[in-house]
mmCIF file of C-alpha atoms in Angstrom:
data_model
loop_
_atom_site.group_PDB
_atom_site.id
_atom_site.type_symbol
_atom_site.label_atom_id
_atom_site.label_comp_id
_atom_site.label_asym_id
_atom_site.label_seq_id
_atom_site.Cartn_x
_atom_site.Cartn_y
_atom_site.Cartn_z
ATOM 1 C CA MET A 1186 0.137 -0.034 -0.003
ATOM 2 C CA ALA A 1187 1.311 3.135 -1.100
ATOM 3 C CA HIS A 1188 2.379 6.094 1.811
ATOM 4 C CA ARG A 1189 -0.228 8.749 2.448
ATOM 5 C CA ARG A 1190 0.903 12.117 3.138
ATOM 6 C CA PRO A 1191 0.172 13.589 6.232
ATOM 7 C CA TRP A 1192 -3.006 15.566 6.260
ATOM 8 C CA HIS A 1193 -1.535 18.990 7.486
ATOM 9 C CA CYS A 1194 0.002 19.343 4.119
ATOM 10 C CA TYR A 1195 -3.791 19.768 2.766
ATOM 11 C CA SER A 1196 -5.594 21.272 5.698
ATOM 12 C CA SER A 1197 -5.400 24.671 4.764
ATOM 13 C CA TRP A 1198 -6.748 26.602 1.794
ATOM 14 C CA ASN A 1199 -6.745 29.870 0.319
ATOM 15 C CA ARG A 1200 -6.981 29.383 -3.367
ATOM 16 C CA ARG A 1201 -9.460 28.992 -6.227
ATOM 17 C CA PRO A 1202 -11.283 25.549 -5.952
ATOM 18 C CA PHE A 1203 -10.443 22.451 -8.149
ATOM 19 C CA GLN A 1204 -13.692 20.706 -7.869
ATOM 20 C CA HIS A 1205 -14.503 17.364 -8.898
ATOM 21 C CA LYS A 1206 -17.500 17.142 -11.706
ATOM 22 C CA ARG A 1207 -18.820 14.267 -13.375
ATOM 23 C CA SER A 1208 -19.639 16.466 -16.334
ATOM 24 C CA ARG A 1209 -18.402 17.795 -19.804
ATOM 25 C CA ASN A 1210 -17.384 20.910 -18.475
ATOM 26 C CA HIS A 1211 -13.682 21.091 -19.041
ATOM 27 C CA ARG A 1212 -12.911 24.318 -17.259
ATOM 28 C CA ARG A 1213 -9.770 24.173 -15.075
ATOM 29 C CA GLU A 1214 -11.503 24.431 -11.661
ATOM 30 C CA TYR A 1215 -13.779 21.515 -12.571
ATOM 31 C CA ALA A 1216 -11.775 18.448 -12.979
ATOM 32 C CA ARG A 1217 -12.646 14.753 -13.971
ATOM 33 C CA GLY A 1218 -11.207 11.455 -12.986
ATOM 34 C CA GLY A 1219 -9.163 10.822 -10.180
ATOM 35 C CA ALA A 1220 -10.264 9.160 -6.684
ATOM 36 C CA GLN A 1221 -13.889 8.877 -5.810
ATOM 37 C CA SER A 1222 -15.182 10.232 -2.331
ATOM 38 C CA LYS A 1223 -15.015 7.830 0.699
ATOM 39 C CA ILE A 1224 -18.360 8.918 1.914
ATOM 40 C CA GLN A 1225 -21.475 8.308 0.264
ATOM 41 C CA ARG A 1226 -24.290 8.653 2.838
ATOM 42 C CA TYR A 1227 -25.086 12.048 4.603
ATOM 43 C CA TRP A 1228 -27.992 11.138 6.442
ATOM 44 C CA GLY A 1229 -28.851 8.768 9.566
ATOM 45 C CA GLY A 1230 -32.056 8.155 11.736
ATOM 46 C CA ALA A 1231 -35.379 9.293 11.469
ATOM 47 C CA LYS A 1232 -35.244 11.724 8.351
ATOM 48 C CA GLU A 1233 -39.175 12.080 8.346
ATOM 49 C CA ILE A 1234 -39.258 13.650 11.462
ATOM 50 C CA ALA A 1235 -38.666 17.494 11.262
ATOM 51 C CA TRP A 1236 -36.002 19.128 13.113
ATOM 52 C CA GLU A 1237 -38.690 21.573 14.874
ATOM 53 C CA ASP A 1238 -39.975 18.232 16.450
ATOM 54 C CA TRP A 1239 -36.797 17.298 18.541
ATOM 55 C CA ASP A 1240 -36.292 18.729 21.747
ATOM 56 C CA LEU A 1241 -32.713 20.051 20.837
ATOM 57 C CA VAL A 1242 -30.425 19.952 17.562
ATOM 58 C CA VAL A 1243 -26.920 19.813 18.460
ATOM 59 C CA GLY A 1244 -24.177 20.664 15.873
ATOM 60 C CA LEU A 1245 -20.139 20.300 15.792
ATOM 61 C CA LYS A 1246 -19.090 23.825 15.078
ATOM 62 C CA MET A 1247 -15.354 24.632 13.278
ATOM 63 C CA ASP A 1248 -13.308 27.029 14.784
ATOM 64 C CA LYS A 1249 -11.108 27.861 12.090
ATOM 65 C CA GLN A 1250 -11.200 27.443 7.925
ATOM 66 C CA VAL A 1251 -9.866 24.063 6.900
ATOM 67 C CA GLN A 1252 -10.225 21.217 4.569
ATOM 68 C CA VAL A 1253 -11.854 18.025 5.716
ATOM 69 C CA SER A 1254 -10.761 14.770 3.753
ATOM 70 C CA SER A 1255 -13.298 12.630 2.817
ATOM 71 C CA ASN A 1256 -11.921 9.660 4.870
ATOM 72 C CA ALA A 1257 -12.337 11.698 8.148
ATOM 73 C CA LEU A 1258 -16.094 12.816 6.906
ATOM 74 C CA GLU A 1259 -16.888 9.001 6.756
ATOM 75 C CA ALA A 1260 -15.098 8.456 9.831
ATOM 76 C CA ILE A 1261 -16.985 11.136 11.631
ATOM 77 C CA ARG A 1262 -20.334 9.666 10.023
ATOM 78 C CA ILE A 1263 -19.467 6.069 11.102
ATOM 79 C CA THR A 1264 -18.558 7.336 14.856
ATOM 80 C CA VAL A 1265 -21.899 9.476 15.149
ATOM 81 C CA ASN A 1266 -24.519 7.276 13.446
ATOM 82 C CA GLY A 1267 -23.088 3.826 14.608
ATOM 83 C CA ALA A 1268 -23.383 4.436 18.229
ATOM 84 C CA LEU A 1269 -26.812 6.414 18.114
ATOM 85 C CA GLN A 1270 -28.217 3.749 16.166
ATOM 86 C CA LYS A 1271 -27.178 1.092 18.223
ATOM 87 C CA LYS A 1272 -28.200 2.795 21.404
ATOM 88 C CA LEU A 1273 -31.439 4.777 20.576
ATOM 89 C CA GLY A 1274 -32.801 2.867 17.553
ATOM 90 C CA ARG A 1275 -33.437 4.542 14.136
ATOM 91 C CA LEU A 1276 -36.315 6.575 15.346
ATOM 92 C CA GLY A 1277 -34.376 7.836 18.362
ATOM 93 C CA TYR A 1278 -32.502 10.635 16.751
ATOM 94 C CA ARG A 1279 -31.757 12.697 13.312
ATOM 95 C CA PHE A 1280 -28.399 12.811 11.830
ATOM 96 C CA ARG A 1281 -26.865 15.076 9.056
ATOM 97 C CA MET A 1282 -23.413 15.505 7.323
ATOM 98 C CA ARG A 1283 -23.437 19.267 6.028
ATOM 99 C CA SER A 1284 -20.498 19.231 4.332
ATOM 100 C CA LYS A 1285 -19.456 17.797 0.916
ATOM 101 C CA PRO A 1286 -16.473 16.650 -0.727
ATOM 102 C CA PHE A 1287 -16.190 18.359 -3.780
ATOM 103 C CA GLN A 1288 -12.546 19.770 -3.562
ATOM 104 C CA LYS A 1289 -9.747 17.440 -5.337
ATOM 105 C CA TYR A 1290 -6.501 17.716 -3.568
ATOM 106 C CA ARG A 1291 -3.279 16.821 -5.586
ATOM 107 C CA GLU A 1292 0.042 15.341 -5.168
ATOM 108 C CA ASN A 1293 3.396 15.894 -7.001
ATOM 109 C CA ARG A 1294 4.982 12.555 -6.269
ATOM 110 C CA MET A 1295 8.516 12.312 -6.016
ATOM 111 C CA LEU A 1296 10.811 9.124 -6.864
ATOM 112 C CA ALA A 1297 12.889 7.899 -4.178
ATOM 113 C CA PHE A 1298 15.614 5.572 -5.658
ATOM 114 C CA ALA A 1299 19.103 6.115 -6.793
ATOM 115 C CA GLY A 1300 19.274 7.863 -10.250
ATOM 116 C CA ALA A 1301 15.732 9.484 -9.735
ATOM 117 C CA ASP A 1302 16.901 12.862 -10.947
ATOM 118 C CA ARG A 1303 17.714 11.445 -14.230
ATOM 119 C CA VAL A 1304 13.901 10.239 -14.913
ATOM 120 C CA GLN A 1305 11.726 13.009 -13.121
ATOM 121 C CA SER A 1306 11.848 16.664 -13.603
ATOM 122 C CA GLY A 1307 11.804 17.839 -10.083
ATOM 123 C CA MET A 1308 9.595 20.591 -9.192
ATOM 124 C CA ARG A 1309 9.051 21.726 -12.750
ATOM 125 C CA ASN A 1310 5.325 21.215 -14.125
ATOM 126 C CA SER A 1311 4.636 20.222 -10.512
ATOM 127 C CA PHE A 1312 1.009 20.518 -10.910
ATOM 128 C CA GLY A 1313 0.545 17.069 -9.186
ATOM 129 C CA ARG A 1314 -2.169 14.404 -9.921
ATOM 130 C CA SER A 1315 -5.625 14.162 -7.977
ATOM 131 C CA THR A 1316 -5.142 11.575 -5.071
ATOM 132 C CA GLY A 1317 -8.552 12.080 -3.256
ATOM 133 C CA VAL A 1318 -11.308 14.669 -2.556
ATOM 134 C CA CYS A 1319 -11.993 16.893 0.477
ATOM 135 C CA ALA A 1320 -14.396 19.467 1.611
ATOM 136 C CA ARG A 1321 -13.794 22.871 2.022
ATOM 137 C CA VAL A 1322 -15.117 24.107 5.539
ATOM 138 C CA ARG A 1323 -15.344 27.907 6.421
ATOM 139 C CA ALA A 1324 -14.726 29.012 10.135
ATOM 140 C CA GLY A 1325 -18.072 29.193 11.770
ATOM 141 C CA ALA A 1326 -19.450 26.482 9.864
ATOM 142 C CA ILE A 1327 -21.631 23.362 11.101
ATOM 143 C CA LEU A 1328 -19.960 20.273 10.128
ATOM 144 C CA CYS A 1329 -22.689 17.961 11.061
ATOM 145 C CA ASP A 1330 -25.852 18.145 13.442
ATOM 146 C CA ILE A 1331 -28.087 15.694 15.527
ATOM 147 C CA GLY A 1332 -31.583 15.953 16.421
ATOM 148 C CA ILE A 1333 -31.915 14.756 19.750
ATOM 149 C CA ASN A 1334 -33.840 14.405 22.783
ATOM 150 C CA ILE A 1335 -33.080 16.076 26.075
ATOM 151 C CA LYS A 1336 -32.439 12.605 28.241
ATOM 152 C CA ASN A 1337 -30.072 11.413 25.333
ATOM 153 C CA LEU A 1338 -27.907 14.486 25.112
ATOM 154 C CA ALA A 1339 -24.966 13.241 26.881
ATOM 155 C CA LEU A 1340 -24.552 10.467 24.356
ATOM 156 C CA ALA A 1341 -24.843 12.898 21.490
ATOM 157 C CA ARG A 1342 -22.405 15.231 23.282
ATOM 158 C CA ASP A 1343 -19.893 12.520 23.711
ATOM 159 C CA ARG A 1344 -20.013 11.110 20.138
ATOM 160 C CA LEU A 1345 -19.444 14.785 18.781
ATOM 161 C CA ARG A 1346 -16.364 15.250 20.950
ATOM 162 C CA ILE A 1347 -15.161 11.778 19.550
ATOM 163 C CA ALA A 1348 -16.037 13.167 16.188
ATOM 164 C CA SER A 1349 -13.923 16.401 16.812
ATOM 165 C CA MET A 1350 -10.591 14.548 17.170
ATOM 166 C CA LYS A 1351 -11.023 13.534 13.512
ATOM 167 C CA VAL A 1352 -10.878 17.225 12.063
ATOM 168 C CA PRO A 1353 -7.673 19.231 11.838
ATOM 169 C CA CYS A 1354 -8.759 21.989 13.962
ATOM 170 C CA SER A 1355 -10.496 22.693 17.412
ATOM 171 C CA CYS A 1356 -14.427 22.119 17.185
ATOM 172 C CA SER A 1357 -17.211 23.592 19.548
ATOM 173 C CA ILE A 1358 -20.442 21.697 20.151
ATOM 174 C CA VAL A 1359 -23.369 24.044 20.123
ATOM 175 C CA ILE A 1360 -27.247 24.266 20.128
ATOM 176 C CA ILE A 1361 -28.679 24.969 17.024
ATOM 177 C CA LYS A 1362 -32.396 24.685 17.421
ATOM 178 C CA TYR A 1363 -34.329 24.237 20.591
ATOM 179 C CA LYS A 1364 -38.366 23.317 21.417
ATOM 180 C CA SER A 1365 -38.445 25.757 24.347
ATOM 181 C CA LYS A 1366 -36.004 28.079 26.696
ATOM 182 C CA GLU A 1367 -36.267 25.535 29.229
ATOM 183 C CA LEU A 1368 -34.556 22.784 27.631
ATOM 184 C CA LEU A 1369 -31.768 25.191 26.154
ATOM 185 C CA LYS A 1370 -31.113 26.224 29.886
ATOM 186 C CA LYS A 1371 -30.974 22.595 30.933
ATOM 187 C CA SER A 1372 -28.638 21.611 28.279
ATOM 188 C CA GLY A 1373 -25.889 23.844 29.493
ATOM 189 C CA LEU A 1374 -24.483 24.419 25.920
ATOM 190 C CA MET A 1375 -23.932 27.794 23.960
ATOM 191 C CA PHE A 1376 -26.808 28.652 21.345
ATOM 192 C CA TYR A 1377 -25.218 29.248 18.058
ATOM 193 C CA ASP A 1378 -27.107 30.825 15.050
ATOM 194 C CA ASP A 1379 -25.738 29.069 12.117
ATOM 195 C CA LYS A 1380 -27.014 31.473 9.580
ATOM 196 C CA LYS A 1381 -25.436 34.665 11.036
ATOM 197 C CA ARG A 1382 -22.544 32.532 12.468
ATOM 198 C CA LEU A 1383 -23.008 34.520 15.904
ATOM 199 C CA SER A 1384 -22.801 33.217 19.276
ATOM 200 C CA VAL A 1385 -25.815 34.150 21.376
ATOM 201 C CA PRO A 1386 -25.539 34.008 25.192
ATOM 202 C CA ILE A 1387 -28.295 32.176 27.023
ATOM 203 C CA TYR A 1388 -29.251 35.196 29.007
ATOM 204 C CA GLU A 1389 -29.818 37.069 25.712
ATOM 205 C CA VAL A 1390 -32.105 34.162 24.615
ATOM 206 C CA ILE A 1391 -33.959 33.831 28.083
ATOM 207 C CA SER A 1392 -34.833 37.619 28.212
ATOM 208 C CA ALA A 1393 -35.774 37.920 24.802
#
């Protein structure tokens, strides 16, 4: 098996997109071919139950702008969805992965044997070949969220804590939606407006 480069080589991003696209569009930022995404399913649990019907919707907020590989997204999905389905059943929660891995990352592979400098061109024409796909996530974005009842909040927080270890930056566990102010106060977590990307203190929510 070929050696994979450490993910800190690809975790930051500041250039234009180089997206995977299954189409006839031959623009440079829409590339074809290369490795496929590891994650194929983005939902779990009771999709038919609306988000507003759950006591709380808990999310994993990104603190920095990073790229998250499709391998990490699949690991997060298995970490959260597998344990919740085993302990709560399919109708006991609702899970969603928000980020989609459309960005392709490249690697300019270098030969490592005697006389390799005669065969390869070094850093000339070093655009590289696509080796996988990842998701571009901005600071303050929600990576995934879980609809849960208040009695199962501790389990959801623990699974999100483990999922945050698979991301190349620090994360926060926040409340995105709530059914009543009493449930929000009982949860002990910060309320986060994911549309405005602002943290709202609990005393402002209660006094409103």
